[in-house]
PDB file of C-alpha atoms and ligand atoms in Angstrom:
ATOM      1  CA  UNK A  28      36.427   7.608   1.351  1.00  0.00           C
ATOM      2  CA  UNK A  29      34.331   4.600   0.729  1.00  0.00           C
ATOM      3  CA  UNK A  30      34.714   3.228   4.281  1.00  0.00           C
ATOM      4  CA  UNK A  31      32.587   6.116   5.349  1.00  0.00           C
ATOM      5  CA  UNK A  32      29.692   5.099   3.099  1.00  0.00           C
ATOM      6  CA  UNK A  33      26.422   4.052   4.932  1.00  0.00           C
ATOM      7  CA  UNK A  34      23.246   3.123   3.196  1.00  0.00           C
ATOM      8  CA  UNK A  35      20.201   2.386   5.150  1.00  0.00           C
ATOM      9  CA  UNK A  36      16.956   1.358   3.569  1.00  0.00           C
ATOM     10  CA  UNK A  37      13.894   1.508   5.758  1.00  0.00           C
ATOM     11  CA  UNK A  38      11.120  -0.995   4.840  1.00  0.00           C
ATOM     12  CA  UNK A  39       7.585  -1.112   6.203  1.00  0.00           C
ATOM     13  CA  UNK A  40       4.015  -0.202   5.493  1.00  0.00           C
ATOM     14  CA  UNK A  41       2.538   3.369   5.585  1.00  0.00           C
ATOM     15  CA  UNK A  42       2.213   4.659   9.140  1.00  0.00           C
ATOM     16  CA  UNK A  43       4.950   2.297  10.444  1.00  0.00           C
ATOM     17  CA  UNK A  44       6.992   5.265  11.551  1.00  0.00           C
ATOM     18  CA  UNK A  45       9.721   5.118   8.850  1.00  0.00           C
ATOM     19  CA  UNK A  46       9.769   8.896   8.527  1.00  0.00           C
ATOM     20  CA  UNK A  47      10.045   9.793  12.180  1.00  0.00           C
ATOM     21  CA  UNK A  48      12.796   7.131  12.880  1.00  0.00           C
ATOM     22  CA  UNK A  49      14.724   7.840   9.700  1.00  0.00           C
ATOM     23  CA  UNK A  50      14.811  11.596  10.676  1.00  0.00           C
ATOM     24  CA  UNK A  51      16.406  10.748  13.997  1.00  0.00           C
ATOM     25  CA  UNK A  52      18.897   8.302  12.672  1.00  0.00           C
ATOM     26  CA  UNK A  53      19.909  10.771  10.010  1.00  0.00           C
ATOM     27  CA  UNK A  54      20.499  13.436  12.556  1.00  0.00           C
ATOM     28  CA  UNK A  55      22.286  11.169  14.874  1.00  0.00           C
ATOM     29  CA  UNK A  56      24.571   9.487  12.248  1.00  0.00           C
ATOM     30  CA  UNK A  57      25.109  12.329   9.861  1.00  0.00           C
ATOM     31  CA  UNK A  58      23.155  10.763   7.104  1.00  0.00           C
ATOM     32  CA  UNK A  59      21.003  12.343   4.350  1.00  0.00           C
ATOM     33  CA  UNK A  60      17.273  11.239   4.630  1.00  0.00           C
ATOM     34  CA  UNK A  61      15.736  10.704   1.259  1.00  0.00           C
ATOM     35  CA  UNK A  62      12.071  10.466   1.711  1.00  0.00           C
ATOM     36  CA  UNK A  63      10.453  10.194  -1.668  1.00  0.00           C
ATOM     37  CA  UNK A  64       7.042  10.984  -0.224  1.00  0.00           C
ATOM     38  CA  UNK A  65       8.433  14.278   1.188  1.00  0.00           C
ATOM     39  CA  UNK A  66      10.175  15.130  -2.216  1.00  0.00           C
ATOM     40  CA  UNK A  67       6.923  14.413  -4.174  1.00  0.00           C
ATOM     41  CA  UNK A  68       4.827  16.418  -1.726  1.00  0.00           C
ATOM     42  CA  UNK A  69       7.256  19.277  -1.946  1.00  0.00           C
ATOM     43  CA  UNK A  70       6.801  19.326  -5.804  1.00  0.00           C
ATOM     44  CA  UNK A  71       2.987  19.373  -5.336  1.00  0.00           C
ATOM     45  CA  UNK A  72       3.299  22.281  -2.793  1.00  0.00           C
ATOM     46  CA  UNK A  73       5.501  24.140  -5.268  1.00  0.00           C
ATOM     47  CA  UNK A  74       3.152  23.375  -8.185  1.00  0.00           C
ATOM     48  CA  UNK A  75       6.028  22.191 -10.345  1.00  0.00           C
ATOM     49  CA  UNK A  76       5.300  20.311 -13.562  1.00  0.00           C
ATOM     50  CA  UNK A  77       6.201  17.114 -11.794  1.00  0.00           C
ATOM     51  CA  UNK A  78       4.060  18.146  -8.858  1.00  0.00           C
ATOM     52  CA  UNK A  79       1.015  18.610 -11.161  1.00  0.00           C
ATOM     53  CA  UNK A  80       1.729  15.274 -12.753  1.00  0.00           C
ATOM     54  CA  UNK A  81       1.911  13.259  -9.486  1.00  0.00           C
ATOM     55  CA  UNK A  82      -0.681  15.116  -7.434  1.00  0.00           C
ATOM     56  CA  UNK A  83      -3.718  12.869  -8.552  1.00  0.00           C
ATOM     57  CA  UNK A  84      -1.627   9.693  -7.964  1.00  0.00           C
ATOM     58  CA  UNK A  85      -0.656  10.773  -4.405  1.00  0.00           C
ATOM     59  CA  UNK A  86      -4.242  11.752  -3.612  1.00  0.00           C
ATOM     60  CA  UNK A  87      -5.533   8.409  -4.662  1.00  0.00           C
ATOM     61  CA  UNK A  88      -2.881   6.492  -2.690  1.00  0.00           C
ATOM     62  CA  UNK A  89      -1.394   4.850  -5.875  1.00  0.00           C
ATOM     63  CA  UNK A  90       2.243   4.618  -6.782  1.00  0.00           C
ATOM     64  CA  UNK A  91       4.030   6.976  -8.924  1.00  0.00           C
ATOM     65  CA  UNK A  92       5.726   5.328 -12.049  1.00  0.00           C
ATOM     66  CA  UNK A  93       9.020   3.696 -11.425  1.00  0.00           C
ATOM     67  CA  UNK A  94      10.962   5.937 -13.979  1.00  0.00           C
ATOM     68  CA  UNK A  95       9.971   9.079 -12.232  1.00  0.00           C
ATOM     69  CA  UNK A  96      11.260   7.812  -8.911  1.00  0.00           C
ATOM     70  CA  UNK A  97      14.426   6.235 -10.225  1.00  0.00           C
ATOM     71  CA  UNK A  98      15.427   9.519 -12.038  1.00  0.00           C
ATOM     72  CA  UNK A  99      14.631  11.401  -8.714  1.00  0.00           C
ATOM     73  CA  UNK A 100      16.939   9.177  -6.707  1.00  0.00           C
ATOM     74  CA  UNK A 101      19.572   9.197  -9.315  1.00  0.00           C
ATOM     75  CA  UNK A 102      19.815  12.928  -9.230  1.00  0.00           C
ATOM     76  CA  UNK A 103      19.988  12.908  -5.510  1.00  0.00           C
ATOM     77  CA  UNK A 104      22.806  10.480  -5.272  1.00  0.00           C
ATOM     78  CA  UNK A 105      24.885  12.000  -8.135  1.00  0.00           C
ATOM     79  CA  UNK A 106      28.184  13.164  -6.825  1.00  0.00           C
ATOM     80  CA  UNK A 107      27.435  12.259  -3.279  1.00  0.00           C
ATOM     81  CA  UNK A 108      30.742  11.599  -1.536  1.00  0.00           C
ATOM     82  CA  UNK A 109      30.734   9.864   0.813  1.00  0.00           C
ATOM     83  CA  UNK A 110      27.394   8.100   0.244  1.00  0.00           C
ATOM     84  CA  UNK A 111      25.598   8.446   3.620  1.00  0.00           C
ATOM     85  CA  UNK A 112      22.028   8.128   3.098  1.00  0.00           C
ATOM     86  CA  UNK A 113      18.712   6.752   4.460  1.00  0.00           C
ATOM     87  CA  UNK A 114      16.059   5.758   2.094  1.00  0.00           C
ATOM     88  CA  UNK A 115      12.543   6.242   3.503  1.00  0.00           C
ATOM     89  CA  UNK A 116       9.843   5.274   1.154  1.00  0.00           C
ATOM     90  CA  UNK A 117      11.975   4.018  -1.637  1.00  0.00           C
ATOM     91  CA  UNK A 118      12.268   1.533  -3.113  1.00  0.00           C
ATOM     92  CA  UNK A 119       8.614   0.411  -3.188  1.00  0.00           C
ATOM     93  CA  UNK A 120       8.722  -1.988  -6.166  1.00  0.00           C
ATOM     94  CA  UNK A 121      11.118  -4.668  -7.377  1.00  0.00           C
ATOM     95  CA  UNK A 122      11.955  -2.553 -10.364  1.00  0.00           C
ATOM     96  CA  UNK A 123      12.943   0.319  -8.034  1.00  0.00           C
ATOM     97  CA  UNK A 124      15.053  -2.116  -5.916  1.00  0.00           C
ATOM     98  CA  UNK A 125      16.871  -3.441  -8.981  1.00  0.00           C
ATOM     99  CA  UNK A 126      17.535   0.045 -10.246  1.00  0.00           C
ATOM    100  CA  UNK A 127      18.797   1.147  -6.775  1.00  0.00           C
ATOM    101  CA  UNK A 128      21.137  -1.820  -6.618  1.00  0.00           C
ATOM    102  CA  UNK A 129      22.668  -0.717  -9.980  1.00  0.00           C
ATOM    103  CA  UNK A 130      23.131   2.982  -8.707  1.00  0.00           C
ATOM    104  CA  UNK A 131      24.580   1.862  -5.448  1.00  0.00           C
ATOM    105  CA  UNK A 132      26.949  -0.640  -7.313  1.00  0.00           C
ATOM    106  CA  UNK A 133      28.163   2.246  -9.598  1.00  0.00           C
ATOM    107  CA  UNK A 134      28.815   4.312  -6.458  1.00  0.00           C
ATOM    108  CA  UNK A 135      30.597   1.430  -4.599  1.00  0.00           C
ATOM    109  CA  UNK A 136      28.124   1.947  -1.712  1.00  0.00           C
ATOM    110  CA  UNK A 137      25.891  -1.144  -1.232  1.00  0.00           C
ATOM    111  CA  UNK A 138      23.096  -1.278   1.227  1.00  0.00           C
ATOM    112  CA  UNK A 139      24.556  -1.772   4.794  1.00  0.00           C
ATOM    113  CA  UNK A 140      21.274  -2.193   6.742  1.00  0.00           C
ATOM    114  CA  UNK A 141      17.615  -2.822   5.889  1.00  0.00           C
ATOM    115  CA  UNK A 142      15.393  -2.522   8.965  1.00  0.00           C
ATOM    116  CA  UNK A 143      11.792  -3.705   8.312  1.00  0.00           C
ATOM    117  CA  UNK A 144       9.346  -1.941  10.780  1.00  0.00           C
ATOM    118  CA  UNK A 145       6.397  -4.215  11.646  1.00  0.00           C
ATOM    119  CA  UNK A 146       3.120  -2.844  12.910  1.00  0.00           C
ATOM    120  CA  UNK A 147      -0.135  -4.552  13.024  1.00  0.00           C
ATOM    121  CA  UNK A 148      -2.578  -3.369  10.229  1.00  0.00           C
ATOM    122  CA  UNK A 149      -5.347  -1.739  12.408  1.00  0.00           C
ATOM    123  CA  UNK A 150      -2.647   0.148  14.438  1.00  0.00           C
ATOM    124  CA  UNK A 151      -1.298   1.546  11.127  1.00  0.00           C
ATOM    125  CA  UNK A 152      -4.687   2.851  10.093  1.00  0.00           C
ATOM    126  CA  UNK A 153      -5.350   4.459  13.361  1.00  0.00           C
ATOM    127  CA  UNK A 154      -1.989   6.105  13.409  1.00  0.00           C
ATOM    128  CA  UNK A 155      -2.450   7.615   9.983  1.00  0.00           C
ATOM    129  CA  UNK A 156      -5.873   8.815  10.685  1.00  0.00           C
ATOM    130  CA  UNK A 157      -4.580  10.305  13.990  1.00  0.00           C
ATOM    131  CA  UNK A 158      -1.629  11.928  12.180  1.00  0.00           C
ATOM    132  CA  UNK A 159      -4.261  13.767   9.979  1.00  0.00           C
ATOM    133  CA  UNK A 160      -6.339  14.752  12.930  1.00  0.00           C
ATOM    134  CA  UNK A 161      -3.482  16.091  14.917  1.00  0.00           C
ATOM    135  CA  UNK A 162      -2.202  18.117  11.910  1.00  0.00           C
ATOM    136  CA  UNK A 163      -5.688  19.582  11.557  1.00  0.00           C
ATOM    137  CA  UNK A 164      -5.875  20.471  15.231  1.00  0.00           C
ATOM    138  CA  UNK A 165      -2.499  22.241  15.129  1.00  0.00           C
ATOM    139  CA  UNK A 166      -3.690  24.240  12.108  1.00  0.00           C
ATOM    140  CA  UNK A 167      -1.106  22.466   9.954  1.00  0.00           C
ATOM    141  CA  UNK A 168      -1.580  21.252   6.392  1.00  0.00           C
ATOM    142  CA  UNK A 169      -3.171  17.846   6.426  1.00  0.00           C
ATOM    143  CA  UNK A 170      -1.683  15.355   3.978  1.00  0.00           C
ATOM    144  CA  UNK A 171      -4.345  14.626   1.310  1.00  0.00           C
ATOM    145  CA  UNK A 172      -3.791  10.905   1.725  1.00  0.00           C
ATOM    146  CA  UNK A 173      -4.005  10.670   5.554  1.00  0.00           C
ATOM    147  CA  UNK A 174      -7.658   9.691   5.688  1.00  0.00           C
ATOM    148  CA  UNK A 175      -8.930   6.158   6.335  1.00  0.00           C
ATOM    149  CA  UNK A 176     -10.076   5.339   2.809  1.00  0.00           C
ATOM    150  CA  UNK A 177      -6.869   6.344   1.145  1.00  0.00           C
ATOM    151  CA  UNK A 178      -4.816   4.843   3.947  1.00  0.00           C
ATOM    152  CA  UNK A 179      -6.410   1.428   3.313  1.00  0.00           C
ATOM    153  CA  UNK A 180      -5.681   1.796  -0.371  1.00  0.00           C
ATOM    154  CA  UNK A 181      -1.952   2.513   0.491  1.00  0.00           C
ATOM    155  CA  UNK A 182      -1.900  -0.569   2.667  1.00  0.00           C
ATOM    156  CA  UNK A 183      -3.169  -2.664  -0.181  1.00  0.00           C
ATOM    157  CA  UNK A 184      -0.694  -1.160  -2.589  1.00  0.00           C
ATOM    158  CA  UNK A 185       2.017  -1.972  -0.061  1.00  0.00           C
ATOM    159  CA  UNK A 186       0.884  -5.436   0.211  1.00  0.00           C
ATOM    160  CA  UNK A 187       0.862  -6.041  -3.476  1.00  0.00           C
ATOM    161  CA  UNK A 188       3.805  -4.118  -4.732  1.00  0.00           C
ATOM    162  CA  UNK A 189       6.281  -3.438  -1.812  1.00  0.00           C
ATOM    163  CA  UNK A 190       5.967  -6.571   0.377  1.00  0.00           C
ATOM    164  CA  UNK A 191       7.865  -8.610  -2.247  1.00  0.00           C
ATOM    165  CA  UNK A 192      10.865  -6.529  -1.386  1.00  0.00           C
ATOM    166  CA  UNK A 193      11.129  -8.213   1.955  1.00  0.00           C
ATOM    167  CA  UNK A 194      12.132 -11.434   0.286  1.00  0.00           C
ATOM    168  CA  UNK A 195      14.380  -9.446  -2.109  1.00  0.00           C
ATOM    169  CA  UNK A 196      16.416  -7.997   0.642  1.00  0.00           C
ATOM    170  CA  UNK A 197      16.256 -11.060   2.834  1.00  0.00           C
ATOM    171  CA  UNK A 198      17.954 -12.896  -0.007  1.00  0.00           C
ATOM    172  CA  UNK A 199      20.679 -10.304  -0.076  1.00  0.00           C
ATOM    173  CA  UNK A 200      21.334 -10.060   3.627  1.00  0.00           C
ATOM    174  CA  UNK A 201      21.150  -6.880   5.845  1.00  0.00           C
ATOM    175  CA  UNK A 202      17.367  -7.207   6.386  1.00  0.00           C
ATOM    176  CA  UNK A 203      16.291  -7.474  10.033  1.00  0.00           C
ATOM    177  CA  UNK A 204      12.772  -7.044  11.508  1.00  0.00           C
ATOM    178  CA  UNK A 205      11.980  -4.486  14.139  1.00  0.00           C
ATOM    179  CA  UNK A 206       8.862  -4.421  16.233  1.00  0.00           C
ATOM    180  CA  UNK A 207       7.407  -1.019  15.557  1.00  0.00           C
ATOM    181  CA  UNK A 208       4.986  -0.903  18.340  1.00  0.00           C
ATOM    182  CA  UNK A 209       6.221   1.028  21.387  1.00  0.00           C
ATOM    183  CA  UNK A 210       7.493   4.435  22.214  1.00  0.00           C
ATOM    184  CA  UNK A 211       9.615   6.365  19.674  1.00  0.00           C
ATOM    185  CA  UNK A 212      12.726   5.802  21.841  1.00  0.00           C
ATOM    186  CA  UNK A 213      12.043   1.969  22.233  1.00  0.00           C
ATOM    187  CA  UNK A 214      11.677   1.554  18.502  1.00  0.00           C
ATOM    188  CA  UNK A 215      14.724   3.750  17.812  1.00  0.00           C
ATOM    189  CA  UNK A 216      16.880   1.622  19.981  1.00  0.00           C
ATOM    190  CA  UNK A 217      15.626  -1.613  18.405  1.00  0.00           C
ATOM    191  CA  UNK A 218      16.644  -0.183  15.018  1.00  0.00           C
ATOM    192  CA  UNK A 219      20.137   0.854  16.032  1.00  0.00           C
ATOM    193  CA  UNK A 220      20.773  -2.421  17.990  1.00  0.00           C
ATOM    194  CA  UNK A 221      19.958  -4.444  14.919  1.00  0.00           C
ATOM    195  CA  UNK A 222      22.368  -2.352  12.887  1.00  0.00           C
ATOM    196  CA  UNK A 223      25.527  -3.397  14.805  1.00  0.00           C
TER     197      UNK A 223
HETATM  198  P1  AMP B 305       4.932   8.268   1.772  1.00  0.00           P
HETATM  199  O1  AMP B 305       5.150   9.728   2.271  1.00  0.00           O
HETATM  200  O2  AMP B 305       6.227   7.501   1.656  1.00  0.00           O
HETATM  201  O3  AMP B 305       3.814   7.540   2.348  1.00  0.00           O
HETATM  202  O4  AMP B 305       4.514   8.391   0.221  1.00  0.00           O
HETATM  203  C1  AMP B 305       3.386   9.106  -0.127  1.00  0.00           C
HETATM  204  C2  AMP B 305       2.901   8.840  -1.656  1.00  0.00           C
HETATM  205  O5  AMP B 305       4.050   9.279  -2.487  1.00  0.00           O
HETATM  206  C3  AMP B 305       2.695   7.424  -1.935  1.00  0.00           C
HETATM  207  O6  AMP B 305       1.507   7.021  -1.529  1.00  0.00           O
HETATM  208  C4  AMP B 305       2.956   7.466  -3.457  1.00  0.00           C
HETATM  209  O7  AMP B 305       1.873   7.950  -4.050  1.00  0.00           O
HETATM  210  C5  AMP B 305       4.102   8.359  -3.487  1.00  0.00           C
HETATM  211  N1  AMP B 305       5.434   7.686  -3.455  1.00  0.00           N
HETATM  212  C6  AMP B 305       6.416   7.947  -2.457  1.00  0.00           C
HETATM  213  N2  AMP B 305       7.468   7.185  -2.599  1.00  0.00           N
HETATM  214  C7  AMP B 305       7.123   6.383  -3.808  1.00  0.00           C
HETATM  215  C8  AMP B 305       7.921   5.423  -4.546  1.00  0.00           C
HETATM  216  N3  AMP B 305       9.167   4.976  -4.061  1.00  0.00           N
HETATM  217  N4  AMP B 305       7.271   4.888  -5.585  1.00  0.00           N
HETATM  218  C9  AMP B 305       6.086   5.265  -6.037  1.00  0.00           C
HETATM  219  N5  AMP B 305       5.401   6.181  -5.385  1.00  0.00           N
HETATM  220  C10 AMP B 305       5.910   6.794  -4.305  1.00  0.00           C
END
């Protein structure tokens, strides 16, 4: 039933809280969360062929090639009915956004909401470094890219390659800006309010 389709695309820099907010929205609105970072890290952890290929790219804070990501997403969307999904960390380039548009068009499920989480740069770096420190304190695995140097590189990559998507989605509608500074609940309610 196409009227049950819902496609949410989270935009925002690394550390903005996309993963946390997307997980909650997915749970509350019965959506599948597609976090490309999580999918890639899972491949690295399982030491698959893809994992071995992308590990140095993740470690350096660069972007994995578009064709790899587009194939991953195409696989995940195949046969999904209804299409109820949150993209978190995808698309990150204009080529990815264009490919996603084609896939969603084929599925008859265009993007319904594109929240953009905004957080000042230094707050982002502090959050990422804290996330690494807290994981270490809890004895959990620390993301290899959650350190200050790589966080700054990821921020730079975001500015150069992902920020242009703001205009891309603004031109197509559905984009709205959310202040990402505040408690988890505050930010969440801003996201759902903007969704209507
Ligand atoms: P994230 O967990 O979203 O911060 O992603 C972690 C890392 O995975 C990124 O720094 C990239 O190396 C890679 N990655 C995740 N999503 C994408 C994407 N859509 N395109 C290219 N690389 C990605």
